[in-house]
Amino acid sequence: MPVAFAPCLLAANWKMNMDHLQTLEFIRELSLLLPEKEAEGSGVEMAIFPPFTSLRTAQVFSASYRCPLSLGAQDVSPHPSGAFTGEVSASMLSRLGCKFVLVGHSESRKNHHETREELVGKVKNAIACRITPILCVGEKEKSVEGLEEICSQAEEVFCDLDPEERGKVIVSYEPVWAIGSSVTASPDIIRRAAGALESDLFGKFGASPKILYGGSVNERNIESLKGLGLGGFLVGRAGLNPAEFASIFRCLAGKE
Ligand code: PGA
């Protein structure tokens, strides 16, 4: 059975924030701010990406508080199991109810020096465990070469996937210069980047992945970004605060 998605994904990458007690508090507050009924049929799927140590708490308490959240992990091992100290496999994430996993976020690329083979392994292992990989791509500097850089980051993974796997990947455009900064990419830049990724991946592989945008999205700029026809948004800082996360959700769902 194919995995079902709402038309718009609002994903919160918590990075190395939120221990399990803070995760419980976030879910409790969000369930009060956004009752399950309000999220149903909204066309927007909310997902949180806590650290590994908070996943079990998120799984248990989003169910018991009836909080309308999907779960994702921030990384996954490129190996299915075995002697890989410190790594977490896709099947373990799947047992924790993860529907999504980030692959190749610019911070992991930089801090863990991920190779192309590792990125491909992560994507393949996630898909084999019915987890949707969100492959992050983004140019380091704001420049005209940026489009080539993001297309080649996506291509180098897509070229080693089979056609069925290509149909199961989400791509997130995340310009490195906009992440964790005070500037978001302009609607024009995002439109151009999404268009370049779409035509490149369709032209070379016949793939039409959902494209997200991430990089300093918040409750003040979401209004100007929501009309871009993207598949959703990946937020960092704005996803740590339940009130701001709920307000971005309401804007995307057309309720504000
Ligand atoms: P930011 O992070 O929203 O804090 O810029 C985005 C991301 O890293 O995905």
mmCIF file of C-alpha atoms and ligand atoms in Angstrom:
data_model
loop_
_atom_site.group_PDB
_atom_site.id
_atom_site.type_symbol
_atom_site.label_atom_id
_atom_site.label_comp_id
_atom_site.label_asym_id
_atom_site.label_seq_id
_atom_site.Cartn_x
_atom_site.Cartn_y
_atom_site.Cartn_z
ATOM 1 C CA MET A 1 0.000 0.000 0.000
ATOM 2 C CA PRO A 2 1.441 3.438 -0.856
ATOM 3 C CA VAL A 3 2.008 5.805 2.073
ATOM 4 C CA ALA A 4 -0.697 8.490 2.170
ATOM 5 C CA PHE A 5 0.254 12.175 2.451
ATOM 6 C CA ALA A 6 -1.790 15.298 2.981
ATOM 7 C CA PRO A 7 -1.264 17.800 0.143
ATOM 8 C CA CYS A 8 0.881 20.002 2.387
ATOM 9 C CA LEU A 9 3.494 18.828 4.888
ATOM 10 C CA LEU A 10 4.517 21.053 7.790
ATOM 11 C CA ALA A 11 7.615 19.432 9.270
ATOM 12 C CA ALA A 12 9.475 20.602 12.375
ATOM 13 C CA ASN A 13 13.137 19.633 12.611
ATOM 14 C CA TRP A 14 13.943 19.992 16.299
ATOM 15 C CA LYS A 15 17.681 19.399 15.793
ATOM 16 C CA MET A 16 19.467 18.843 19.151
ATOM 17 C CA ASN A 17 16.690 20.448 21.180
ATOM 18 C CA MET A 18 13.847 19.066 23.309
ATOM 19 C CA ASP A 19 14.588 16.217 25.704
ATOM 20 C CA HIS A 20 11.798 13.728 26.371
ATOM 21 C CA LEU A 21 10.204 15.843 29.122
ATOM 22 C CA GLN A 22 10.139 18.945 26.916
ATOM 23 C CA THR A 23 8.711 16.784 24.129
ATOM 24 C CA LEU A 24 5.866 15.691 26.390
ATOM 25 C CA GLU A 25 5.156 19.326 27.323
ATOM 26 C CA PHE A 26 5.166 20.401 23.628
ATOM 27 C CA ILE A 27 2.663 17.689 22.730
ATOM 28 C CA ARG A 28 0.433 18.523 25.693
ATOM 29 C CA GLU A 29 0.377 22.216 24.729
ATOM 30 C CA LEU A 30 -0.115 21.562 21.013
ATOM 31 C CA SER A 31 -3.034 19.234 21.697
ATOM 32 C CA LEU A 32 -4.739 22.069 23.599
ATOM 33 C CA LEU A 33 -3.999 24.626 20.880
ATOM 34 C CA LEU A 34 -4.967 22.374 17.992
ATOM 35 C CA PRO A 35 -7.597 19.812 18.779
ATOM 36 C CA GLU A 36 -7.589 16.745 16.539
ATOM 37 C CA LYS A 37 -10.855 17.840 14.906
ATOM 38 C CA GLU A 38 -9.317 21.079 13.663
ATOM 39 C CA ALA A 39 -6.488 19.273 11.900
ATOM 40 C CA GLU A 40 -8.716 16.649 10.292
ATOM 41 C CA GLY A 41 -9.461 17.391 6.678
ATOM 42 C CA SER A 42 -7.274 20.529 6.788
ATOM 43 C CA GLY A 43 -5.051 19.277 3.956
ATOM 44 C CA VAL A 44 -2.006 19.969 6.123
ATOM 45 C CA GLU A 45 -0.040 17.190 7.817
ATOM 46 C CA MET A 46 2.031 18.225 10.824
ATOM 47 C CA ALA A 47 5.152 16.226 11.634
ATOM 48 C CA ILE A 48 7.797 16.631 14.312
ATOM 49 C CA PHE A 49 11.386 15.395 14.027
ATOM 50 C CA PRO A 50 12.661 15.090 17.603
ATOM 51 C CA PRO A 51 16.060 13.742 18.644
ATOM 52 C CA PHE A 52 16.190 9.926 18.797
ATOM 53 C CA THR A 53 15.886 10.004 22.599
ATOM 54 C CA SER A 54 12.507 11.761 22.407
ATOM 55 C CA LEU A 55 10.900 9.625 19.706
ATOM 56 C CA ARG A 56 9.314 7.072 22.020
ATOM 57 C CA THR A 57 7.827 9.829 24.184
ATOM 58 C CA ALA A 58 6.471 11.554 21.093
ATOM 59 C CA GLN A 59 4.979 8.300 19.807
ATOM 60 C CA VAL A 60 3.245 7.425 23.082
ATOM 61 C CA PHE A 61 1.995 10.885 24.042
ATOM 62 C CA SER A 62 0.836 12.092 20.645
ATOM 63 C CA ALA A 63 -1.445 9.036 20.679
ATOM 64 C CA SER A 64 -2.641 9.496 24.256
ATOM 65 C CA TYR A 65 -3.249 13.262 23.878
ATOM 66 C CA ARG A 66 -4.800 12.656 20.439
ATOM 67 C CA CYS A 67 -2.382 15.215 19.051
ATOM 68 C CA PRO A 68 -2.567 15.250 15.240
ATOM 69 C CA LEU A 69 1.149 14.747 14.629
ATOM 70 C CA SER A 70 3.156 12.448 12.400
ATOM 71 C CA LEU A 71 6.645 11.492 13.476
ATOM 72 C CA GLY A 72 9.979 11.721 11.740
ATOM 73 C CA ALA A 73 13.626 11.129 12.639
ATOM 74 C CA GLN A 74 16.532 13.447 11.900
ATOM 75 C CA ASP A 75 18.827 10.764 10.512
ATOM 76 C CA VAL A 76 19.086 7.028 9.867
ATOM 77 C CA SER A 77 21.881 4.535 9.402
ATOM 78 C CA PRO A 78 22.795 3.574 5.825
ATOM 79 C CA HIS A 79 23.048 -0.029 7.117
ATOM 80 C CA PRO A 80 20.150 -2.323 7.973
ATOM 81 C CA SER A 81 21.643 -3.709 11.230
ATOM 82 C CA GLY A 82 24.845 -4.950 12.826
ATOM 83 C CA ALA A 83 28.067 -3.651 14.331
ATOM 84 C CA PHE A 84 27.570 0.081 13.799
ATOM 85 C CA THR A 85 28.046 1.688 17.203
ATOM 86 C CA GLY A 86 25.985 4.812 17.683
ATOM 87 C CA GLU A 87 23.756 4.281 14.658
ATOM 88 C CA VAL A 88 19.987 3.806 14.511
ATOM 89 C CA SER A 89 18.415 1.650 11.810
ATOM 90 C CA ALA A 90 15.377 2.336 9.680
ATOM 91 C CA SER A 91 13.569 -0.682 11.098
ATOM 92 C CA MET A 92 14.056 0.684 14.646
ATOM 93 C CA LEU A 93 12.586 4.009 13.522
ATOM 94 C CA SER A 94 9.712 2.251 11.885
ATOM 95 C CA ARG A 95 8.934 0.415 15.167
ATOM 96 C CA LEU A 96 8.774 3.853 16.817
ATOM 97 C CA GLY A 97 6.109 4.965 14.369
ATOM 98 C CA CYS A 98 8.326 7.180 12.208
ATOM 99 C CA LYS A 99 6.741 7.990 8.889
ATOM 100 C CA PHE A 100 9.545 10.269 7.687
ATOM 101 C CA VAL A 101 13.300 10.660 8.038
ATOM 102 C CA LEU A 102 15.581 13.534 7.070
ATOM 103 C CA VAL A 103 18.506 12.569 4.874
ATOM 104 C CA GLY A 104 21.417 14.859 4.075
ATOM 105 C CA HIS A 105 20.380 17.896 6.103
ATOM 106 C CA SER A 106 23.148 20.464 5.596
ATOM 107 C CA GLU A 107 24.128 20.206 9.275
ATOM 108 C CA SER A 108 24.583 16.399 9.013
ATOM 109 C CA ARG A 109 26.384 16.758 5.687
ATOM 110 C CA LYS A 110 28.810 19.177 7.302
ATOM 111 C CA ASN A 111 29.231 17.600 10.735
ATOM 112 C CA HIS A 112 29.274 13.955 9.672
ATOM 113 C CA HIS A 113 30.935 14.337 6.269
ATOM 114 C CA GLU A 114 28.280 12.103 4.714
ATOM 115 C CA THR A 115 29.341 10.494 1.452
ATOM 116 C CA ARG A 116 27.135 10.031 -1.582
ATOM 117 C CA GLU A 117 27.057 6.254 -0.912
ATOM 118 C CA GLU A 118 25.891 6.841 2.651
ATOM 119 C CA LEU A 119 23.102 9.172 1.521
ATOM 120 C CA VAL A 120 21.940 6.599 -1.014
ATOM 121 C CA GLY A 121 22.088 3.851 1.651
ATOM 122 C CA LYS A 122 20.022 5.959 4.051
ATOM 123 C CA VAL A 123 17.357 6.624 1.423
ATOM 124 C CA LYS A 124 17.184 2.967 0.369
ATOM 125 C CA ASN A 125 17.029 1.606 3.917
ATOM 126 C CA ALA A 126 14.312 4.088 4.869
ATOM 127 C CA ILE A 127 12.201 3.137 1.863
ATOM 128 C CA ALA A 128 12.701 -0.572 2.531
ATOM 129 C CA CYS A 129 11.153 0.042 5.970
ATOM 130 C CA ARG A 130 8.258 2.097 4.522
ATOM 131 C CA ILE A 131 9.660 5.388 5.836
ATOM 132 C CA THR A 132 9.609 8.365 3.502
ATOM 133 C CA PRO A 133 13.047 9.962 3.161
ATOM 134 C CA ILE A 134 13.154 13.741 2.937
ATOM 135 C CA LEU A 135 16.336 14.441 1.001
ATOM 136 C CA CYS A 136 17.650 17.910 1.842
ATOM 137 C CA VAL A 137 19.564 19.884 -0.773
ATOM 138 C CA GLY A 138 20.796 23.448 -0.625
ATOM 139 C CA GLU A 139 23.439 25.769 -1.997
ATOM 140 C CA LYS A 140 26.061 27.056 0.423
ATOM 141 C CA GLU A 141 26.274 30.585 -0.951
ATOM 142 C CA LYS A 142 23.681 32.798 -2.547
ATOM 143 C CA SER A 143 24.918 32.712 -6.172
ATOM 144 C CA VAL A 144 23.871 31.898 -9.723
ATOM 145 C CA GLU A 145 25.675 28.548 -9.503
ATOM 146 C CA GLY A 146 23.281 27.593 -6.708
ATOM 147 C CA LEU A 147 20.808 25.910 -9.041
ATOM 148 C CA GLU A 148 23.464 23.589 -10.422
ATOM 149 C CA GLU A 149 24.633 22.756 -6.923
ATOM 150 C CA ILE A 150 21.176 21.739 -5.691
ATOM 151 C CA CYS A 151 20.346 19.761 -8.827
ATOM 152 C CA SER A 152 23.590 17.816 -8.615
ATOM 153 C CA GLN A 153 22.991 17.056 -4.910
ATOM 154 C CA ALA A 154 19.606 15.576 -5.813
ATOM 155 C CA GLU A 155 20.865 13.791 -8.945
ATOM 156 C CA GLU A 156 23.734 12.044 -7.183
ATOM 157 C CA VAL A 157 21.222 10.268 -4.964
ATOM 158 C CA PHE A 158 18.415 9.772 -7.507
ATOM 159 C CA CYS A 159 20.782 8.171 -10.032
ATOM 160 C CA ASP A 160 21.312 5.173 -7.726
ATOM 161 C CA LEU A 161 17.629 4.637 -6.928
ATOM 162 C CA ASP A 162 15.291 2.447 -8.918
ATOM 163 C CA PRO A 163 12.171 4.025 -10.423
ATOM 164 C CA GLU A 164 9.931 2.813 -7.625
ATOM 165 C CA GLU A 165 12.263 4.255 -4.966
ATOM 166 C CA ARG A 166 12.436 7.586 -6.812
ATOM 167 C CA GLY A 167 8.676 7.872 -6.492
ATOM 168 C CA LYS A 168 8.933 7.647 -2.701
ATOM 169 C CA VAL A 169 11.382 10.469 -1.958
ATOM 170 C CA ILE A 170 10.487 14.004 -0.874
ATOM 171 C CA VAL A 171 13.063 16.708 -1.670
ATOM 172 C CA SER A 172 13.519 19.711 0.596
ATOM 173 C CA TYR A 173 15.174 22.817 -0.802
ATOM 174 C CA GLU A 174 17.131 24.353 2.059
ATOM 175 C CA PRO A 175 19.601 27.071 1.103
ATOM 176 C CA VAL A 176 22.382 26.799 3.671
ATOM 177 C CA TRP A 177 22.669 30.586 3.896
ATOM 178 C CA ALA A 178 19.022 30.851 4.979
ATOM 179 C CA ILE A 179 19.114 28.156 7.684
ATOM 180 C CA GLY A 180 19.343 29.446 11.232
ATOM 181 C CA SER A 181 19.727 33.012 9.965
ATOM 182 C CA SER A 182 17.396 35.971 10.010
ATOM 183 C CA VAL A 183 16.792 35.874 6.254
ATOM 184 C CA THR A 184 14.555 33.518 4.396
ATOM 185 C CA ALA A 185 14.962 32.980 0.643
ATOM 186 C CA SER A 186 12.696 35.250 -1.381
ATOM 187 C CA PRO A 187 9.637 33.730 -3.085
ATOM 188 C CA ASP A 188 11.424 34.238 -6.418
ATOM 189 C CA ILE A 189 14.512 32.310 -5.368
ATOM 190 C CA ILE A 190 12.387 29.479 -3.970
ATOM 191 C CA ARG A 191 10.231 29.332 -7.120
ATOM 192 C CA ARG A 192 13.331 29.165 -9.319
ATOM 193 C CA ALA A 193 14.991 26.471 -7.204
ATOM 194 C CA ALA A 194 11.854 24.320 -7.002
ATOM 195 C CA GLY A 195 11.336 24.696 -10.758
ATOM 196 C CA ALA A 196 14.949 23.704 -11.474
ATOM 197 C CA LEU A 197 14.703 20.621 -9.238
ATOM 198 C CA GLU A 198 11.376 19.607 -10.789
ATOM 199 C CA SER A 199 12.536 19.891 -14.373
ATOM 200 C CA ASP A 200 15.918 18.291 -13.696
ATOM 201 C CA LEU A 201 14.544 15.276 -11.818
ATOM 202 C CA PHE A 202 11.705 14.811 -14.262
ATOM 203 C CA GLY A 203 13.944 15.251 -17.310
ATOM 204 C CA LYS A 204 16.663 12.880 -16.084
ATOM 205 C CA PHE A 205 14.701 10.287 -14.114
ATOM 206 C CA GLY A 206 10.999 10.804 -14.857
ATOM 207 C CA ALA A 207 10.561 11.619 -11.137
ATOM 208 C CA SER A 208 8.163 14.248 -9.752
ATOM 209 C CA PRO A 209 8.920 14.446 -6.025
ATOM 210 C CA LYS A 210 7.054 16.666 -3.608
ATOM 211 C CA ILE A 211 9.287 19.715 -2.983
ATOM 212 C CA LEU A 212 9.466 21.431 0.408
ATOM 213 C CA TYR A 213 11.217 24.634 1.415
ATOM 214 C CA GLY A 214 13.185 25.170 4.625
ATOM 215 C CA GLY A 215 15.300 28.046 5.937
ATOM 216 C CA SER A 216 14.075 30.609 8.481
ATOM 217 C CA VAL A 217 10.375 29.994 7.896
ATOM 218 C CA ASN A 218 8.294 31.455 10.712
ATOM 219 C CA GLU A 219 4.820 32.750 11.553
ATOM 220 C CA ARG A 220 5.659 36.194 10.134
ATOM 221 C CA ASN A 221 6.787 35.094 6.654
ATOM 222 C CA ILE A 222 4.682 31.979 6.022
ATOM 223 C CA GLU A 223 1.882 34.047 4.457
ATOM 224 C CA SER A 224 4.240 35.230 1.691
ATOM 225 C CA LEU A 225 5.480 31.668 1.006
ATOM 226 C CA LYS A 226 2.343 29.613 1.150
ATOM 227 C CA GLY A 227 1.153 30.525 -2.346
ATOM 228 C CA LEU A 228 4.265 29.105 -4.050
ATOM 229 C CA GLY A 229 2.628 25.767 -4.815
ATOM 230 C CA LEU A 230 5.170 23.776 -2.810
ATOM 231 C CA GLY A 231 4.530 20.457 -1.106
ATOM 232 C CA GLY A 232 5.170 22.021 2.285
ATOM 233 C CA PHE A 233 7.739 23.519 4.640
ATOM 234 C CA LEU A 234 10.498 22.303 6.920
ATOM 235 C CA VAL A 235 10.841 24.607 9.904
ATOM 236 C CA GLY A 236 13.596 24.657 12.504
ATOM 237 C CA ARG A 237 13.342 27.248 15.274
ATOM 238 C CA ALA A 238 9.673 28.021 14.575
ATOM 239 C CA GLY A 239 8.805 24.398 15.260
ATOM 240 C CA LEU A 240 10.081 24.454 18.840
ATOM 241 C CA ASN A 241 7.250 26.602 20.114
ATOM 242 C CA PRO A 242 3.779 25.008 20.028
ATOM 243 C CA ALA A 243 2.002 28.375 19.635
ATOM 244 C CA GLU A 244 4.117 29.404 16.639
ATOM 245 C CA PHE A 245 3.872 25.933 15.096
ATOM 246 C CA ALA A 246 0.073 26.028 15.477
ATOM 247 C CA SER A 247 -0.058 29.496 13.938
ATOM 248 C CA ILE A 248 1.955 28.351 10.884
ATOM 249 C CA PHE A 249 -0.377 25.366 10.592
ATOM 250 C CA ARG A 250 -3.443 27.639 10.677
ATOM 251 C CA CYS A 251 -1.977 29.906 8.016
ATOM 252 C CA LEU A 252 -1.274 26.924 5.712
ATOM 253 C CA ALA A 253 -4.694 25.450 6.398
ATOM 254 C CA GLY A 254 -6.296 28.794 5.492
ATOM 255 C CA LYS A 255 -7.686 29.304 8.986
ATOM 256 C CA GLU A 256 -6.134 32.675 9.769
HETATM 257 P P1 PGA B 1 15.504 27.255 10.621
HETATM 258 O O1 PGA B 1 15.992 25.753 10.316
HETATM 259 O O2 PGA B 1 14.023 27.288 10.329
HETATM 260 O O3 PGA B 1 15.808 27.468 12.070
HETATM 261 O O4 PGA B 1 16.266 28.145 9.718
HETATM 262 C C1 PGA B 1 15.527 25.107 9.165
HETATM 263 C C2 PGA B 1 16.181 23.771 8.950
HETATM 264 O O5 PGA B 1 17.344 23.584 9.335
HETATM 265 O O6 PGA B 1 15.559 22.876 8.389
#
